[in-house]
Amino acid sequence: MNDPAPGAGLARYAILLHEPQDDLNIGAVARACRNHDLRDIRLLRPASNDPDRVAITAPRCEDFLRAHVRSFDRWTDAVEGIHRVYALTARGREERHRRHRLDDLIADLLRRPDLRVAFLFGREDSGLPNAALDACDGYVTLETGTWSSLNLAQAVLLVVARIFAHEGRAVPMPPPTRDFPPARAEQIDRMMGDAERALDAIRFFRGDQRENVLRTLRRIVQRAEPDEQELATLWGLFARVRKFATHGRDSPGPADPER
Amino acid sequence: MNDPAPGAGLARYAILLHEPQDDLNIGAVARACRNHDLRDIRLLRPASNDPDRVAITAPRCEDFLRAHVRSFDRWTDAVEGIHRVYALTARGREERHRRHRLDDLIADLLRRPDLRVAFLFGREDSGLPNAALDACDGYVTLETGTWSSLNLAQAVLLVVARIFAHEGRAVPMPPPTRDFPPARAEQIDRMMGDAERALDAIRFFRGDQRENVLRTLRRIVQRAEPDEQELATLWGLFARVRKFATHGRDSPGPADPER
C-alpha cells in the first residue's frame, strides 16, 4: 500500500489563478487541467466566472467545472491545505525567492510526495501583486526564446502538461495493429533469392554490380521491417517479373511465393 | 564548424496546418511558435488568414507573421524541402503508420539533424483526410489522461514547447540576485551563541529544554541558508532581546552584531 498508483500524485497539485479577469481563460485553464487529470482549480477573486462564458472554451465540461473549480475571496482560504506555492512569473522580476526550472522543480517534488503544491498564476493584465509574490515559496519561469509572451491559458497548459508528464499516467498508446507477424529473417533471405533470380531473368545486372544492387535492396527491405504480408507482396512482384521474363506477357498470374 | 550553435536545430522544424478554419487559431499558433523560436509556419489552404483577425491572438507580431507564415494551395508545395511529416492525430485511428510518443520522436530526430521535419495538424472540425494521413511518415498522439480534448492551438503549443525543450536554447535564468554573500558557518555559530544568551536573559529555557530548543533553532536557520544581511537581522533581533532583558525598555537600539 506504500506504492501509490501511477497518476495518484496528480491529486496533490492545484492550479491557483489570482484574480482572473477573462472567463475564456478560466475555461481554457479548466480544459487544460482536465486533459491532464488535474482536478484542483482554485480561483482567487475571479472577475466574473460566468458558467456560460467559461463553457465557450471548456465545452461539455459542466460537471467537471462544478466539481473541480472553486472560488475564494481570501488568500488564506485559497491556499488551504497547500504546503508549497510556486508563482509563475516573467523573467526579470526582482528575485525575492529562488527561481526554478519547471522540470527540475517537478522532479524535486517527486521526492516529496507528502507535499501539496499550488502553481500560482497572476491576472492577465497586471500579473501578481507583491503580497502574493512574497507569500510564495519560489518562482517558476517557463523556458522560451528571447521573445516571451505566453497568455494565461497557454502558461497553465504548459505547466499542467509537464506535471502530467512527470506524475501522470498517460493512456497507453495502441500497439500498431498489424494483422500479420513480422517477416522472419529466413523469409527475407528466400525472397531475396527469388529477387536475384528475377533480376537475372530480366538481365538487370551489368558488370560487377550484382553484389551492390542486392546489398542495397536487402538493406531497404530490412530497414522497412516488413510484416509477412508486405514481404509476400514483394515476393509476388519478383515472382511475376521472373515469370514474365521467362514466359512472356501471356504467362499466368503471380505464383504463391510460399509454395 | 561541425557543432551547430545551440538552437540551430530549431530551423529544421515546420508547423503545417491543414486547412485551418479559424484565424484565431492561426494567430495562437504563430504566437506559440514565436515563443519557442520556430520560424517555419505553413498553412495549406487556410479558410481566411485575415491579418486583422490573426492579430487578435498574435498581437504585435505583424513582422513575424509576414516573414514566417506562408500559405500554399497544394500539398506538394506545402511540404517542399521537408523530409519527414508527422501527423498529430487522436488516439484510436486506424494505424496506417507507426505512432510515436512526442518526446521519443524528437529524441530520435536529434540523431538525424540532416532531416527537415514538419508536424502536421488537421482542421478544427474534421481533422486530417486520409490522403494526408497516408502521405505522412508517422503519427504522434499527445499524452493526456482518459479525457482528451485539446484544440488546435493547444496541441501546437504542446508540440513546439517540446521541440524547444529538446532543440532550443532557453534564455538563461537570472542568477538569484543576492546582494550579500551567504552567511558563513562561524557567523551562524556566533549568532547562535548570542541567541542563547538572549534567551537566557529572558529566562526562556525551562528544565532540560535548552539543547532541544537551540538545536531546533539552528536547524531552521541553517535550512534557510541565510545571506549575511539576513543573518545580521536575526543577530540584531537577539541582541535587542538581550539588551531589553538587561537594561529594560529604555535601553538603546540594537547593537551592531559584527562588533
mmCIF file of C-alpha atoms in Angstrom, chain A:
data_model
loop_
_atom_site.group_PDB
_atom_site.id
_atom_site.type_symbol
_atom_site.label_atom_id
_atom_site.label_comp_id
_atom_site.label_asym_id
_atom_site.label_seq_id
_atom_site.Cartn_x
_atom_site.Cartn_y
_atom_site.Cartn_z
ATOM 1 C CA MET A 1 0.000 0.000 0.000
ATOM 2 C CA ASN A 2 3.004 2.275 0.191
ATOM 3 C CA ASP A 3 3.408 2.467 -3.541
ATOM 4 C CA PRO A 4 0.807 4.894 -4.782
ATOM 5 C CA ALA A 5 -0.934 4.029 -8.009
ATOM 6 C CA PRO A 6 0.502 5.728 -11.082
ATOM 7 C CA GLY A 7 -1.166 9.068 -11.505
ATOM 8 C CA ALA A 8 -2.117 9.298 -7.829
ATOM 9 C CA GLY A 9 0.481 12.029 -7.407
ATOM 10 C CA LEU A 10 -1.576 14.372 -9.568
ATOM 11 C CA ALA A 11 -4.145 14.819 -6.803
ATOM 12 C CA ARG A 12 -1.740 16.920 -4.770
ATOM 13 C CA TYR A 13 -1.357 19.665 -7.371
ATOM 14 C CA ALA A 14 -3.570 22.727 -7.504
ATOM 15 C CA ILE A 15 -3.747 25.431 -10.142
ATOM 16 C CA LEU A 16 -4.426 28.786 -8.493
ATOM 17 C CA LEU A 17 -5.474 31.773 -10.593
ATOM 18 C CA HIS A 18 -5.094 35.155 -8.936
ATOM 19 C CA GLU A 19 -7.987 37.428 -9.913
ATOM 20 C CA PRO A 20 -8.534 36.036 -13.421
ATOM 21 C CA GLN A 21 -10.309 38.672 -15.487
ATOM 22 C CA ASP A 22 -11.424 36.748 -18.562
ATOM 23 C CA ASP A 23 -13.791 33.806 -18.285
ATOM 24 C CA LEU A 24 -12.466 32.425 -21.564
ATOM 25 C CA ASN A 25 -9.180 31.877 -19.763
ATOM 26 C CA ILE A 26 -10.903 30.104 -16.881
ATOM 27 C CA GLY A 27 -12.472 27.709 -19.373
ATOM 28 C CA ALA A 28 -9.210 27.124 -21.230
ATOM 29 C CA VAL A 29 -7.421 26.503 -17.923
ATOM 30 C CA ALA A 30 -10.085 24.013 -16.838
ATOM 31 C CA ARG A 31 -9.816 22.238 -20.176
ATOM 32 C CA ALA A 32 -6.023 22.062 -19.911
ATOM 33 C CA CYS A 33 -6.356 20.629 -16.399
ATOM 34 C CA ARG A 34 -9.000 18.108 -17.406
ATOM 35 C CA ASN A 35 -6.842 16.818 -20.249
ATOM 36 C CA HIS A 36 -4.052 16.225 -17.785
ATOM 37 C CA ASP A 37 -6.039 14.754 -14.896
ATOM 38 C CA LEU A 38 -5.620 17.736 -12.593
ATOM 39 C CA ARG A 39 -8.723 18.308 -10.508
ATOM 40 C CA ASP A 40 -7.960 21.131 -8.113
ATOM 41 C CA ILE A 41 -8.535 24.501 -9.749
ATOM 42 C CA ARG A 42 -8.789 27.478 -7.432
ATOM 43 C CA LEU A 43 -9.808 30.994 -8.363
ATOM 44 C CA LEU A 44 -8.951 33.858 -6.042
ATOM 45 C CA ARG A 45 -11.452 36.658 -6.608
ATOM 46 C CA PRO A 46 -12.308 35.950 -10.254
ATOM 47 C CA ALA A 47 -13.791 38.965 -12.012
ATOM 48 C CA SER A 48 -16.817 37.014 -13.145
ATOM 49 C CA ASN A 49 -16.661 33.203 -13.583
ATOM 50 C CA ASP A 50 -19.888 33.145 -15.561
ATOM 51 C CA PRO A 51 -20.604 29.494 -16.450
ATOM 52 C CA ASP A 52 -21.979 30.316 -19.896
ATOM 53 C CA ARG A 53 -18.862 32.189 -20.874
ATOM 54 C CA VAL A 54 -16.473 29.701 -19.275
ATOM 55 C CA ALA A 55 -18.170 26.964 -21.312
ATOM 56 C CA ILE A 56 -17.108 28.636 -24.560
ATOM 57 C CA THR A 57 -13.546 27.424 -24.057
ATOM 58 C CA ALA A 58 -14.488 24.386 -21.956
ATOM 59 C CA PRO A 59 -17.340 22.809 -23.894
ATOM 60 C CA ARG A 60 -19.161 19.816 -22.408
ATOM 61 C CA CYS A 61 -17.349 20.256 -19.096
ATOM 62 C CA GLU A 62 -20.231 21.376 -16.871
ATOM 63 C CA ASP A 63 -19.806 18.546 -14.360
ATOM 64 C CA PHE A 64 -16.045 18.928 -14.282
ATOM 65 C CA LEU A 65 -16.303 22.673 -13.734
ATOM 66 C CA ARG A 66 -18.849 22.301 -10.939
ATOM 67 C CA ALA A 67 -16.831 19.617 -9.180
ATOM 68 C CA HIS A 68 -13.286 20.909 -9.553
ATOM 69 C CA VAL A 69 -13.257 24.701 -9.898
ATOM 70 C CA ARG A 70 -13.646 26.641 -6.654
ATOM 71 C CA SER A 71 -13.650 30.362 -5.968
ATOM 72 C CA PHE A 72 -12.253 32.072 -2.894
ATOM 73 C CA ASP A 73 -12.293 35.588 -1.540
ATOM 74 C CA ARG A 74 -9.276 35.361 0.701
ATOM 75 C CA TRP A 75 -5.721 34.189 0.075
ATOM 76 C CA THR A 76 -5.648 32.052 3.210
ATOM 77 C CA ASP A 77 -8.730 30.160 2.071
ATOM 78 C CA ALA A 78 -7.403 29.800 -1.463
ATOM 79 C CA VAL A 79 -4.220 28.093 -0.268
ATOM 80 C CA GLU A 80 -5.905 25.939 2.360
ATOM 81 C CA GLY A 81 -4.148 22.585 2.666
ATOM 82 C CA ILE A 82 -1.285 23.651 0.394
ATOM 83 C CA HIS A 83 2.315 23.278 1.598
ATOM 84 C CA ARG A 84 4.154 24.968 -1.239
ATOM 85 C CA VAL A 85 3.095 27.732 -3.593
ATOM 86 C CA TYR A 86 5.133 28.434 -6.730
ATOM 87 C CA ALA A 87 4.390 31.547 -8.742
ATOM 88 C CA LEU A 88 4.714 31.684 -12.487
ATOM 89 C CA THR A 89 6.401 34.983 -13.229
ATOM 90 C CA ALA A 90 8.135 36.568 -16.165
ATOM 91 C CA ARG A 91 11.861 36.824 -16.209
ATOM 92 C CA GLY A 92 13.492 39.913 -14.874
ATOM 93 C CA ARG A 93 11.490 40.430 -11.730
ATOM 94 C CA GLU A 94 13.311 41.209 -8.591
ATOM 95 C CA GLU A 95 14.376 37.899 -7.136
ATOM 96 C CA ARG A 96 12.742 37.667 -3.750
ATOM 97 C CA HIS A 97 12.691 33.906 -3.937
ATOM 98 C CA ARG A 98 14.529 31.151 -5.656
ATOM 99 C CA ARG A 99 13.679 30.746 -9.334
ATOM 100 C CA HIS A 100 13.166 27.220 -10.635
ATOM 101 C CA ARG A 101 13.192 25.498 -13.980
ATOM 102 C CA LEU A 102 9.794 23.836 -14.198
ATOM 103 C CA ASP A 103 11.059 20.335 -14.933
ATOM 104 C CA ASP A 104 13.683 20.490 -12.210
ATOM 105 C CA LEU A 105 11.119 21.669 -9.708
ATOM 106 C CA ILE A 106 8.652 18.914 -10.520
ATOM 107 C CA ALA A 107 11.461 16.356 -10.386
ATOM 108 C CA ASP A 108 12.346 17.637 -6.905
ATOM 109 C CA LEU A 109 8.710 17.466 -5.864
ATOM 110 C CA LEU A 110 8.566 13.813 -6.922
ATOM 111 C CA ARG A 111 10.800 13.138 -3.940
ATOM 112 C CA ARG A 112 8.359 14.901 -1.620
ATOM 113 C CA PRO A 113 5.045 13.159 -2.334
ATOM 114 C CA ASP A 114 3.806 14.310 1.064
ATOM 115 C CA LEU A 115 3.601 17.938 -0.053
ATOM 116 C CA ARG A 116 0.552 19.533 -1.606
ATOM 117 C CA VAL A 117 1.634 22.070 -4.195
ATOM 118 C CA ALA A 118 -0.076 25.015 -5.868
ATOM 119 C CA PHE A 119 1.100 26.764 -9.015
ATOM 120 C CA LEU A 120 0.022 30.387 -8.893
ATOM 121 C CA PHE A 121 -0.756 32.477 -11.985
ATOM 122 C CA GLY A 122 -1.318 36.230 -11.930
ATOM 123 C CA ARG A 123 -4.057 38.184 -13.622
ATOM 124 C CA GLU A 124 -3.883 38.767 -17.339
ATOM 125 C CA ASP A 125 -3.147 42.485 -17.275
ATOM 126 C CA SER A 126 -1.085 43.093 -14.175
ATOM 127 C CA GLY A 127 0.432 39.823 -13.017
ATOM 128 C CA LEU A 128 0.892 39.110 -9.337
ATOM 129 C CA PRO A 129 0.968 41.719 -6.577
ATOM 130 C CA ASN A 130 3.948 41.834 -4.257
ATOM 131 C CA ALA A 131 1.952 40.397 -1.355
ATOM 132 C CA ALA A 132 1.264 37.236 -3.340
ATOM 133 C CA LEU A 133 4.848 37.054 -4.575
ATOM 134 C CA ASP A 134 6.099 37.303 -1.017
ATOM 135 C CA ALA A 135 3.778 34.556 0.132
ATOM 136 C CA CYS A 136 5.198 32.099 -2.404
ATOM 137 C CA ASP A 137 7.917 29.554 -1.853
ATOM 138 C CA GLY A 138 9.557 30.081 -5.208
ATOM 139 C CA TYR A 139 9.206 31.349 -8.742
ATOM 140 C CA VAL A 140 8.943 29.426 -11.960
ATOM 141 C CA THR A 141 9.688 30.905 -15.352
ATOM 142 C CA LEU A 142 8.697 28.954 -18.420
ATOM 143 C CA GLU A 143 11.576 28.493 -20.792
ATOM 144 C CA THR A 144 11.107 30.263 -24.075
ATOM 145 C CA GLY A 145 13.228 32.035 -26.606
ATOM 146 C CA THR A 146 14.069 35.702 -26.331
ATOM 147 C CA TRP A 147 10.540 36.723 -27.324
ATOM 148 C CA SER A 148 8.419 35.604 -24.419
ATOM 149 C CA SER A 149 4.721 36.284 -24.445
ATOM 150 C CA LEU A 150 2.504 33.467 -23.278
ATOM 151 C CA ASN A 151 -1.004 34.246 -22.219
ATOM 152 C CA LEU A 152 -2.527 32.909 -19.009
ATOM 153 C CA ALA A 153 -4.144 29.826 -20.518
ATOM 154 C CA GLN A 154 -1.037 28.964 -22.531
ATOM 155 C CA ALA A 155 1.179 29.192 -19.443
ATOM 156 C CA VAL A 156 -1.159 26.948 -17.458
ATOM 157 C CA LEU A 157 -1.313 24.419 -20.285
ATOM 158 C CA LEU A 158 2.472 24.148 -20.429
ATOM 159 C CA VAL A 159 2.684 23.707 -16.645
ATOM 160 C CA VAL A 160 -0.031 21.068 -16.331
ATOM 161 C CA ALA A 161 1.347 19.112 -19.302
ATOM 162 C CA ARG A 162 4.718 18.882 -17.538
ATOM 163 C CA ILE A 163 3.131 17.903 -14.224
ATOM 164 C CA PHE A 164 1.285 15.189 -16.126
ATOM 165 C CA ALA A 165 4.445 14.080 -17.923
ATOM 166 C CA HIS A 166 6.172 13.555 -14.562
ATOM 167 C CA GLU A 167 3.312 12.402 -12.368
ATOM 168 C CA GLY A 168 0.527 11.282 -14.650
ATOM 169 C CA ARG A 169 -0.460 8.054 -16.216
ATOM 170 C CA ALA A 170 -0.907 8.593 -19.920
ATOM 171 C CA VAL A 171 -3.477 6.483 -21.652
ATOM 172 C CA PRO A 172 -1.379 3.756 -23.250
ATOM 173 C CA MET A 173 -0.630 4.087 -26.917
ATOM 174 C CA PRO A 174 -2.370 1.499 -29.021
ATOM 175 C CA PRO A 175 0.078 -1.071 -30.310
ATOM 176 C CA PRO A 176 0.475 -0.902 -34.060
ATOM 177 C CA THR A 177 -2.379 -3.020 -35.330
ATOM 178 C CA ARG A 178 -0.517 -5.352 -37.600
ATOM 179 C CA ASP A 179 -2.610 -8.228 -38.783
ATOM 180 C CA PHE A 180 0.476 -10.180 -39.773
ATOM 181 C CA PRO A 181 3.586 -11.079 -37.812
ATOM 182 C CA PRO A 182 6.880 -9.503 -38.791
ATOM 183 C CA ALA A 183 8.684 -11.281 -41.585
ATOM 184 C CA ARG A 184 11.342 -13.664 -40.341
ATOM 185 C CA ALA A 185 14.958 -13.444 -41.488
ATOM 186 C CA GLU A 186 14.796 -16.661 -43.472
ATOM 187 C CA GLN A 187 11.709 -15.447 -45.317
ATOM 188 C CA ILE A 188 13.586 -12.312 -46.279
ATOM 189 C CA ASP A 189 16.530 -14.475 -47.409
ATOM 190 C CA ARG A 190 14.294 -16.620 -49.619
ATOM 191 C CA MET A 191 12.580 -13.566 -51.060
ATOM 192 C CA MET A 192 15.991 -12.069 -51.819
ATOM 193 C CA GLY A 193 16.972 -15.270 -53.619
ATOM 194 C CA ASP A 194 13.867 -15.046 -55.770
ATOM 195 C CA ALA A 195 14.558 -11.366 -56.370
ATOM 196 C CA GLU A 196 18.052 -12.153 -57.630
ATOM 197 C CA ARG A 197 16.713 -14.816 -59.994
ATOM 198 C CA ALA A 198 14.083 -12.418 -61.267
ATOM 199 C CA LEU A 199 16.612 -9.652 -61.862
ATOM 200 C CA ASP A 200 18.835 -12.169 -63.611
ATOM 201 C CA ALA A 201 15.937 -13.174 -65.823
ATOM 202 C CA ILE A 202 15.485 -9.600 -66.996
ATOM 203 C CA ARG A 203 19.281 -9.183 -67.342
ATOM 204 C CA PHE A 204 19.293 -6.391 -64.792
ATOM 205 C CA PHE A 205 22.855 -6.880 -63.558
ATOM 206 C CA ARG A 206 25.673 -5.398 -65.559
ATOM 207 C CA GLY A 207 29.362 -5.886 -64.963
ATOM 208 C CA ASP A 208 30.131 -6.253 -61.262
ATOM 209 C CA GLN A 209 27.012 -4.516 -59.947
ATOM 210 C CA ARG A 210 25.310 -7.668 -58.735
ATOM 211 C CA GLU A 211 26.593 -7.580 -55.161
ATOM 212 C CA ASN A 212 25.987 -3.859 -54.733
ATOM 213 C CA VAL A 213 22.475 -3.995 -56.075
ATOM 214 C CA LEU A 214 21.493 -6.966 -53.957
ATOM 215 C CA ARG A 215 23.006 -5.448 -50.828
ATOM 216 C CA THR A 216 21.151 -2.209 -51.407
ATOM 217 C CA LEU A 217 17.879 -3.994 -51.989
ATOM 218 C CA ARG A 218 18.286 -6.098 -48.871
ATOM 219 C CA ARG A 219 19.125 -3.046 -46.794
ATOM 220 C CA ILE A 220 15.953 -1.322 -47.929
ATOM 221 C CA VAL A 221 13.796 -4.342 -47.159
ATOM 222 C CA GLN A 222 15.331 -4.912 -43.767
ATOM 223 C CA ARG A 223 15.045 -1.313 -42.724
ATOM 224 C CA ALA A 224 11.352 -1.355 -43.616
ATOM 225 C CA GLU A 225 10.800 -4.219 -41.146
ATOM 226 C CA PRO A 226 8.028 -5.660 -43.321
ATOM 227 C CA ASP A 227 5.379 -7.959 -41.969
ATOM 228 C CA GLU A 228 4.709 -11.291 -43.684
ATOM 229 C CA GLN A 229 2.027 -9.858 -45.906
ATOM 230 C CA GLU A 230 4.197 -6.977 -47.038
ATOM 231 C CA LEU A 231 7.051 -9.371 -47.764
ATOM 232 C CA ALA A 232 4.650 -11.596 -49.723
ATOM 233 C CA THR A 233 3.802 -8.581 -51.868
ATOM 234 C CA LEU A 234 7.463 -8.071 -52.765
ATOM 235 C CA TRP A 235 7.844 -11.764 -53.289
ATOM 236 C CA GLY A 236 4.919 -11.862 -55.630
ATOM 237 C CA LEU A 237 6.319 -8.907 -57.517
ATOM 238 C CA PHE A 238 9.651 -10.596 -58.201
ATOM 239 C CA ALA A 239 7.969 -13.909 -58.999
ATOM 240 C CA ARG A 240 5.885 -12.078 -61.571
ATOM 241 C CA VAL A 241 8.951 -10.372 -63.028
ATOM 242 C CA ARG A 242 10.686 -13.724 -63.434
ATOM 243 C CA LYS A 243 7.654 -15.433 -64.924
ATOM 244 C CA PHE A 244 7.136 -12.558 -67.312
ATOM 245 C CA ALA A 245 10.763 -12.669 -68.402
ATOM 246 C CA THR A 246 10.574 -16.428 -68.903
ATOM 247 C CA HIS A 247 7.117 -16.903 -70.375
ATOM 248 C CA GLY A 248 6.289 -13.508 -71.811
ATOM 249 C CA ARG A 249 3.258 -11.297 -71.484
ATOM 250 C CA ASP A 250 0.776 -14.155 -71.507
ATOM 251 C CA SER A 251 2.209 -16.021 -68.542
ATOM 252 C CA PRO A 252 -0.251 -16.840 -65.747
ATOM 253 C CA GLY A 253 -0.572 -14.523 -62.710
ATOM 254 C CA PRO A 254 1.812 -14.282 -59.780
ATOM 255 C CA ALA A 255 2.758 -17.513 -58.092
ATOM 256 C CA ASP A 256 2.099 -18.041 -54.423
ATOM 257 C CA PRO A 257 5.532 -17.241 -53.020
ATOM 258 C CA GLU A 258 5.085 -19.641 -50.109
ATOM 259 C CA ARG A 259 4.951 -22.637 -52.474
#
